[in-house]
Short mmCIF file of C-alpha atoms and ligand atoms in Angstrom, two decimals:
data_model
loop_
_atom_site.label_atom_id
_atom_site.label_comp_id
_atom_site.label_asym_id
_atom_site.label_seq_id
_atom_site.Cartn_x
_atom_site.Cartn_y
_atom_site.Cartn_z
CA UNK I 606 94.50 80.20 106.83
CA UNK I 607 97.62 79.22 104.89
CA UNK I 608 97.00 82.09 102.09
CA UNK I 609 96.94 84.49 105.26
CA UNK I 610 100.35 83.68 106.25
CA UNK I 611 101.55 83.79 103.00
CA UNK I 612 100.37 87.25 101.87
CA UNK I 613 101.98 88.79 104.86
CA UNK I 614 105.18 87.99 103.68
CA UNK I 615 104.32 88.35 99.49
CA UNK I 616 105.53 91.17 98.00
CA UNK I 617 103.59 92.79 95.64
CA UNK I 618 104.49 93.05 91.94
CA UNK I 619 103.98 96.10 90.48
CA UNK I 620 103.62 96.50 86.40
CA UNK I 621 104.13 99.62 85.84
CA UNK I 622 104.76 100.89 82.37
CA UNK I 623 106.60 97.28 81.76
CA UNK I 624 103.54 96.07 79.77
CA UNK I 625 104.73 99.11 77.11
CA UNK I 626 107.96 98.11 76.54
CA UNK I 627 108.49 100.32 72.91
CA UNK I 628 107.40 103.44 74.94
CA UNK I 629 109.84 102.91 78.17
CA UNK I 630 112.30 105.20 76.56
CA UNK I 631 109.94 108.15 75.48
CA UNK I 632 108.22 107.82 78.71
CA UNK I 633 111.20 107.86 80.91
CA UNK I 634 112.29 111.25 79.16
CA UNK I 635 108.60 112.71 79.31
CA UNK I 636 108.00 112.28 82.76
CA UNK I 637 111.35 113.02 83.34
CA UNK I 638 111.38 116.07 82.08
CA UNK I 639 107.71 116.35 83.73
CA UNK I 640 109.05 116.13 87.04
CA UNK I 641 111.58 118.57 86.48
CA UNK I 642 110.03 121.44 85.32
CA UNK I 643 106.94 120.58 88.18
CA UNK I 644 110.20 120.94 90.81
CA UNK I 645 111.15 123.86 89.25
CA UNK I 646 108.15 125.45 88.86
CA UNK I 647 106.82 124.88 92.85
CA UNK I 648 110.13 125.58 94.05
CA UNK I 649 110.22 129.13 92.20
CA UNK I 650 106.45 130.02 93.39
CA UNK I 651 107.68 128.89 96.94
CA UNK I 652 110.89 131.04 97.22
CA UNK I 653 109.06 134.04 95.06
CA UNK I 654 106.42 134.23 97.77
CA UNK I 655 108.78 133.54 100.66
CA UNK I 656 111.15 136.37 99.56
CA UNK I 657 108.65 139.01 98.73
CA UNK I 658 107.44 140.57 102.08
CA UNK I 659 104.10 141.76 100.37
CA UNK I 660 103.56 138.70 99.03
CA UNK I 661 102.68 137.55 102.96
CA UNK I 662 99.24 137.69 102.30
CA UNK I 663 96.55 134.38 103.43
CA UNK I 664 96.07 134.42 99.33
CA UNK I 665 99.94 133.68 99.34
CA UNK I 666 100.43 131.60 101.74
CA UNK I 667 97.83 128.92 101.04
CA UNK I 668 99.47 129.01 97.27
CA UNK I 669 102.88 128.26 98.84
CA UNK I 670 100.91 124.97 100.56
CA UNK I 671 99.39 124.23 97.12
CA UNK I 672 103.23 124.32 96.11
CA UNK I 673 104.08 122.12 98.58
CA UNK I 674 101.89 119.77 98.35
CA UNK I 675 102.45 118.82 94.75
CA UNK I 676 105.68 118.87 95.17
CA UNK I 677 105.27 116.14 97.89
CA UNK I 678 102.77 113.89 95.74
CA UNK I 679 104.67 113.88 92.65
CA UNK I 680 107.73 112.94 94.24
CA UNK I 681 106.02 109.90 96.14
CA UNK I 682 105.66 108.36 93.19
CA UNK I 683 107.67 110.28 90.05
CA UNK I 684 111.66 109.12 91.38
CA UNK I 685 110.16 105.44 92.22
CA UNK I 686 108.80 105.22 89.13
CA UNK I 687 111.62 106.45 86.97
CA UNK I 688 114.51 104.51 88.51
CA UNK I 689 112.52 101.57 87.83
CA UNK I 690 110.91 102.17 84.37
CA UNK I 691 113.31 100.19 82.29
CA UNK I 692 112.99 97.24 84.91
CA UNK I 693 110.65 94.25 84.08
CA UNK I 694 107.91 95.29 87.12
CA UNK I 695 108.92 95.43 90.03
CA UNK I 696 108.33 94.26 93.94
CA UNK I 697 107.04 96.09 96.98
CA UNK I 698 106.50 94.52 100.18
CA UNK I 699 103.09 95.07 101.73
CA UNK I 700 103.81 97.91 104.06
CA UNK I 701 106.14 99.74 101.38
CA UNK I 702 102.94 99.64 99.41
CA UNK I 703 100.58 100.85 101.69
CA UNK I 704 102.86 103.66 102.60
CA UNK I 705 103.10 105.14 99.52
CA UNK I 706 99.15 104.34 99.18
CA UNK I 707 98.33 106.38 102.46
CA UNK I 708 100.69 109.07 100.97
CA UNK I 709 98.85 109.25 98.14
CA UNK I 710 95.51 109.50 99.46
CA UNK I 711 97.44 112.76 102.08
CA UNK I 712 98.35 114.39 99.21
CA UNK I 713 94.43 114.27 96.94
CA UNK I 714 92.53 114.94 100.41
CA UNK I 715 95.12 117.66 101.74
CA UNK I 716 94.63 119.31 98.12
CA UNK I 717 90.39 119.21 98.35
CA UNK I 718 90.63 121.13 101.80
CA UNK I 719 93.38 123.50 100.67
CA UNK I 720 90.98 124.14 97.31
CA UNK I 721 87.85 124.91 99.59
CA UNK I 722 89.79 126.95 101.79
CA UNK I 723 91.73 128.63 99.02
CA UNK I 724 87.75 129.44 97.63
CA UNK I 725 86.65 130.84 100.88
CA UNK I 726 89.72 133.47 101.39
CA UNK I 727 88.79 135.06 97.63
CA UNK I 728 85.00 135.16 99.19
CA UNK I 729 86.44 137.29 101.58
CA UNK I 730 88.67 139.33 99.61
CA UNK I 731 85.91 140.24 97.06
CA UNK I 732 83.02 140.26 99.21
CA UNK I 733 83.69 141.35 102.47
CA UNK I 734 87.38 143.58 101.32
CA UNK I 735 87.06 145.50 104.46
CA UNK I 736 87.00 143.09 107.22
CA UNK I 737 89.57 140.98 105.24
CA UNK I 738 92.31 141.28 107.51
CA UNK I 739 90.45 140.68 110.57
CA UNK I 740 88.32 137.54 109.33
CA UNK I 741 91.69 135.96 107.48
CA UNK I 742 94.04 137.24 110.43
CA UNK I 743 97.62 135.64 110.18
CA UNK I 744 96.60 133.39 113.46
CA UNK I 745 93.31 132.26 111.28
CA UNK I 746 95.07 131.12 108.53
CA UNK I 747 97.61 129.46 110.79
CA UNK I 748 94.56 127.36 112.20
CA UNK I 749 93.11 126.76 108.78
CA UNK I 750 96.47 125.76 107.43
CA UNK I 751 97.12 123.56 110.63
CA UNK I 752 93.09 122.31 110.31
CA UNK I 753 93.82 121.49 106.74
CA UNK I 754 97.16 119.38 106.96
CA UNK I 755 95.85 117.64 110.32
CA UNK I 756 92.69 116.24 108.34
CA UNK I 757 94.62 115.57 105.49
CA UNK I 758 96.52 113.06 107.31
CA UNK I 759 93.51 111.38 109.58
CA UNK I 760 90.69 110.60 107.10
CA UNK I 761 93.18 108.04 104.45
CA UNK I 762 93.87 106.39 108.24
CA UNK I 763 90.36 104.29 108.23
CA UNK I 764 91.21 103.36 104.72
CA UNK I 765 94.93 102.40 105.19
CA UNK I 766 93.81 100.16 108.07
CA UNK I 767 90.85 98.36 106.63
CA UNK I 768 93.39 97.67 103.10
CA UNK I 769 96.07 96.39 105.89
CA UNK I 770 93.29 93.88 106.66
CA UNK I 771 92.57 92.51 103.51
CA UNK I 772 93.85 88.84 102.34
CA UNK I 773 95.43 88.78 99.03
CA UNK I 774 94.72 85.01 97.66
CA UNK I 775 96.51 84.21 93.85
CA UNK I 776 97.33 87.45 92.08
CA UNK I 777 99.83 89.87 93.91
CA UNK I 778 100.48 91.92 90.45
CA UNK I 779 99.14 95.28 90.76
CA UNK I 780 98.73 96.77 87.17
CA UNK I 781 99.50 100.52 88.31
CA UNK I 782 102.89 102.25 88.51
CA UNK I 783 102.22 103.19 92.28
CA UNK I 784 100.13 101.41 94.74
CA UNK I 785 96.78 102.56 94.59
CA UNK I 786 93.90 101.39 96.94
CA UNK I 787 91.12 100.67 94.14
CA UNK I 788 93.86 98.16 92.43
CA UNK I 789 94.94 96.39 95.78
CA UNK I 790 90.71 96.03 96.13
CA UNK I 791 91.01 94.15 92.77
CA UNK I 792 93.23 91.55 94.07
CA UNK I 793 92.04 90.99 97.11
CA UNK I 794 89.62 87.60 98.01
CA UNK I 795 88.16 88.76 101.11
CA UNK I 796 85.15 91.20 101.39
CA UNK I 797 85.85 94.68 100.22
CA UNK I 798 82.28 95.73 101.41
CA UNK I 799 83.57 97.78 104.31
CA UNK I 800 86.22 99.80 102.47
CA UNK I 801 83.78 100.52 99.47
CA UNK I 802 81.15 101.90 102.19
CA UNK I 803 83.65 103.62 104.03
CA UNK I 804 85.10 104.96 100.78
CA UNK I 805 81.48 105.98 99.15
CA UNK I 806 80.71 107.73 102.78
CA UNK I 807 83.58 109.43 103.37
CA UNK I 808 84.32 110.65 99.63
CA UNK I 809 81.48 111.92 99.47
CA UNK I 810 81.39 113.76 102.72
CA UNK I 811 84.59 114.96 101.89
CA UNK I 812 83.91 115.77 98.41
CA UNK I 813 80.71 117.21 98.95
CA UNK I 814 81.61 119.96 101.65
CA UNK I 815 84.81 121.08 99.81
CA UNK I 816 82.74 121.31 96.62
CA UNK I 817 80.05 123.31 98.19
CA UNK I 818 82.51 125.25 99.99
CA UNK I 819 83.69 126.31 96.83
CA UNK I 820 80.53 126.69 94.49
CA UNK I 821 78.85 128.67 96.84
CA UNK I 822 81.75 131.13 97.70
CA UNK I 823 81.94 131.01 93.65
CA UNK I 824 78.15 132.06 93.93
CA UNK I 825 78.75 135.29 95.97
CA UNK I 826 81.80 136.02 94.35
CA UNK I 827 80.27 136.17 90.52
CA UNK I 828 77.76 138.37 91.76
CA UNK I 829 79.84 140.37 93.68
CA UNK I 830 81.73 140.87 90.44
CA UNK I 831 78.61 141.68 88.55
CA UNK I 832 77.47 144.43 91.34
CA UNK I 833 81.00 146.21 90.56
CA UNK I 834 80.69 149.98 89.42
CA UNK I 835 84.50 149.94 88.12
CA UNK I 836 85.77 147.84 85.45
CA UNK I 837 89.38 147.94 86.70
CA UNK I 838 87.93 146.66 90.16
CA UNK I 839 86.16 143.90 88.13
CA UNK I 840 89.01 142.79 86.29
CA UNK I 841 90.96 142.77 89.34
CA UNK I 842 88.48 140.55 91.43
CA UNK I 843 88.30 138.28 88.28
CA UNK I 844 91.87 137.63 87.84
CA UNK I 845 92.79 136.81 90.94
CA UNK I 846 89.69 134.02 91.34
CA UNK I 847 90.29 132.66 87.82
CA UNK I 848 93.54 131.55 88.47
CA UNK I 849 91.63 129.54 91.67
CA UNK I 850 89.45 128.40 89.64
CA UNK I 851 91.35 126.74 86.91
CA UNK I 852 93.02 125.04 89.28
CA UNK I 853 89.84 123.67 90.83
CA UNK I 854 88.49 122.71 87.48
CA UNK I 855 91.67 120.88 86.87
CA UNK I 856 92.06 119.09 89.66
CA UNK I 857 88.29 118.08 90.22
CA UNK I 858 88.41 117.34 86.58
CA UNK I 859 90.74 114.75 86.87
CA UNK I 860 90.29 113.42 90.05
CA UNK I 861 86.58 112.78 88.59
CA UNK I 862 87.71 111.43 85.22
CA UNK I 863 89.48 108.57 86.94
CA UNK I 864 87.43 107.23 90.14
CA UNK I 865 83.63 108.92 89.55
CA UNK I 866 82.93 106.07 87.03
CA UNK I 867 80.78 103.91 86.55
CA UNK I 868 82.07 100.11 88.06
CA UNK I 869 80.94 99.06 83.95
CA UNK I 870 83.42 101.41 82.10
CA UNK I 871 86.18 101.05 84.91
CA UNK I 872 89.29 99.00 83.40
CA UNK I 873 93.22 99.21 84.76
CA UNK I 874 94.37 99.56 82.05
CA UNK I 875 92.37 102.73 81.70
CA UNK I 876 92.68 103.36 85.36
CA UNK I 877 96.40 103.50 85.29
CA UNK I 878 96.74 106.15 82.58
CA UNK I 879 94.04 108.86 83.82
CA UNK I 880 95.44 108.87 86.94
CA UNK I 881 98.34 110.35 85.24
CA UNK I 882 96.42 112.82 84.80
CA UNK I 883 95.63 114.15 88.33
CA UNK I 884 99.08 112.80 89.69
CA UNK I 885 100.80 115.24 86.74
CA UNK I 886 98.32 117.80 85.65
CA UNK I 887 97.76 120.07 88.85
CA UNK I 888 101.55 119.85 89.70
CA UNK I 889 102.46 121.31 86.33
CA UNK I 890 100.16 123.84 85.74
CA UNK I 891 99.66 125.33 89.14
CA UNK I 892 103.14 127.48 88.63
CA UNK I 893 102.46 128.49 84.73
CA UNK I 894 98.76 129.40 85.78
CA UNK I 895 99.79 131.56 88.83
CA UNK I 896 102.61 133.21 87.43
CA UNK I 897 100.96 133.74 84.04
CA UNK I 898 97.60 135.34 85.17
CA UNK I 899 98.84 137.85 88.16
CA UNK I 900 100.42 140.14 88.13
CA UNK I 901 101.39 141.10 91.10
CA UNK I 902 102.71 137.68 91.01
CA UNK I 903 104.75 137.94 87.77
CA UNK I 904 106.14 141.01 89.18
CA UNK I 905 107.32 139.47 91.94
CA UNK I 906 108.66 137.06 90.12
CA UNK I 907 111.10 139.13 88.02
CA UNK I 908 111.97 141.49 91.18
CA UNK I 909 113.21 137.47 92.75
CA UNK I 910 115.29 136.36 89.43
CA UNK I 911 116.55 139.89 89.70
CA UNK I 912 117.28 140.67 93.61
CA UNK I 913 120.52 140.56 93.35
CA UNK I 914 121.05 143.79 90.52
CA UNK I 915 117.92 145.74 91.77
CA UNK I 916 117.62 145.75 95.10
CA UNK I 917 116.86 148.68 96.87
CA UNK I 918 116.57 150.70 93.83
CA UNK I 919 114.05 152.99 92.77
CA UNK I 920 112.41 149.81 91.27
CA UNK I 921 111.06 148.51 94.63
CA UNK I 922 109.00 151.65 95.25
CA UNK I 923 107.73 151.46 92.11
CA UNK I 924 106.75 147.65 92.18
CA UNK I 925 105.30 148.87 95.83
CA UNK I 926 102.74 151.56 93.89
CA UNK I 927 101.93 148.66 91.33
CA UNK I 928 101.38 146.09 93.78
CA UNK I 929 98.87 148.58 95.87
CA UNK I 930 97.37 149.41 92.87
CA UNK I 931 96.38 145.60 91.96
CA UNK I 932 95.96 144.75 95.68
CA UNK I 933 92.51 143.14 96.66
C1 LIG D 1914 101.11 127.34 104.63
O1 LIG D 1914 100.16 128.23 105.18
C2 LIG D 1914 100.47 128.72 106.48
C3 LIG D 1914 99.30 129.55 106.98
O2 LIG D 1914 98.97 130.61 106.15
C4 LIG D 1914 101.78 129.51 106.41
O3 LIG D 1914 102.11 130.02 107.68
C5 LIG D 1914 102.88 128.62 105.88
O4 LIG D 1914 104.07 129.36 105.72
C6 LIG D 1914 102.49 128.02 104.54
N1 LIG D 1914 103.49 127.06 104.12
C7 LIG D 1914 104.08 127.10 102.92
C8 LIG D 1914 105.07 126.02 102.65
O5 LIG D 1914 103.82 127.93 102.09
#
């Protein structure tokens, strides 16, 4: 009973990158710099699609919220972490911790739904290009945007609670450079059964349907592709799902690389450095893989950095024939 009282007031000590003391400075300029050009990068794709009316298109849109979203989840834990690198650990008070733990989880189960949905508005596009419009109507997308971000937020809640619950006995040092609910498990004396079942259960679930979501909308839209008399109507269809799709493959991949593990191979040490990976990866690349493979986006792009020499020149009407040209 005494170890109960006392863990509601403990703070937690948090490691972070204190245990590499030689690499503090190269690290602090890395992800730095990291978190920069991630700002800069969502921020452009953000104001790009905001200012370009054509660019108002469900496809669009749901890459602004992918935007968004890493925006949000690297800057839950990128500032923290920085202002505190050169410090010797630091403390966090229970709730601070599982704040920025629920945050977390937002962000990663906001990002699965968005992903499906994402997968499911290029089924449309390439499978069913006529009804487009009516099946991803602005209202839809308003209710799967709305559907998305509402989930998002409810299913870390069962989680959140349950961690509030647990009873933290000697240790309070989290070896992570956030707080992250598989590390708080470690510490913890009293059962974790529930949260590991509920975890298992609702990963999966959740997991599961966003993965199927995707590999079977993948399924109709390869073969949809393959049926394709014209080439130019293939390439088209292909860019604009590849670009989805390395996104997908990077995010899965690294979500997977760091909690689909066996218990055997799972160390913190380990632990804390993949999930770098997803925190940083996605983030980054989403803007340079966007921009990079479409066109119509890249065009867009350079009309934005331009707007204020070119606009309403002979240019627009010209990016207006391109764009229709390229338009799925
Ligand atoms: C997110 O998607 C919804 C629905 O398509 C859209 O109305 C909204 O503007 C998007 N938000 C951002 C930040 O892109």
């Amino acid at each position: 009973m005494k170890e109960d009282n006392l863990s509601a007031f403990e703070d937690f000590f948090i490691v972070g990158f204190s245990d590499l003391p030689k690499l503090q400075v190269p690290l602090f300029a890395a992800f730095s710099l990291i978190y920069l050009m991630t700002l800069v990068g969502n921020l452009l794709i953000m104001i790009t699609i905001y200012s370009n009316s054509h660019l108002h298109t469900p496809m669009y849109f749901f890459i602004g919220n992918l935007s968004f979203i890493d925006i949000c989840g690297i800057t839950i834990i990128f500032p923290l972490m920085l202002s505190r690198i050169f410090q010797n650990g630091t403390h966090m008070s229970l709730a601070e911790c599982l704040v920025q733990a629920y945050c977390v989880m937002v962000m990663i189960s906001t990002e699965f739904l968005l992903l499906s949905v994402m997968a499911y508005d290029r089924y449309v596009a390439i499978c069913n290009p006529l009804r487009y419009m009516t099946i991803m109507s602005k209202a839809v997308c308003m209710r799967w945007a709305a559907g998305i971000w509402v989930l998002g937020f409810v299913t870390p809640v069962p989680h959140t609670v349950l961690v509030s619950k647990l009873t933290f006995c000697e240790s309070h040092t989290v070896n992570h450079f956030f707080c992250e609910v598989p590390s708080l498990m470690k510490l913890s004396c009293s059962s974790t059964y529930a949260i590991e079942t509920l975890s298992y259960i609702l990963g999966a679930v959740e997991l599961m349907m966003s993965f199927l979501l995707i590999i079977i909308s993948y399924i109709n839209i390869v073969s949809s592709i393959l049926k394709m008399k014209s080439k130019g109507g293939r390439t088209k269809a292909f860019s604009t799902s590849a670009s989805h799709l390395i996104v997908v493959i990077l995010f899965y991949g690294s979500i997977c690389s760091t909690y689909v593990r066996p218990t055997s191979s799972y160390s913190m040490q380990n632990n804390k450095l993949l999930s770098l990976l997803y925190i940083v990866i996605t983030p980054l690349f989403n803007p340079v893989i966007y921009s990079l493979k479409n066109a119509e986006f890249k065009m867009a792009l350079r009309k934005t950095k331009n707007s204020g020499q070119i606009a309403g020149t002979k240019t627009d009407s010209n990016i207006a024939k391109v764009v229709r040209k390229i338009d799925i």
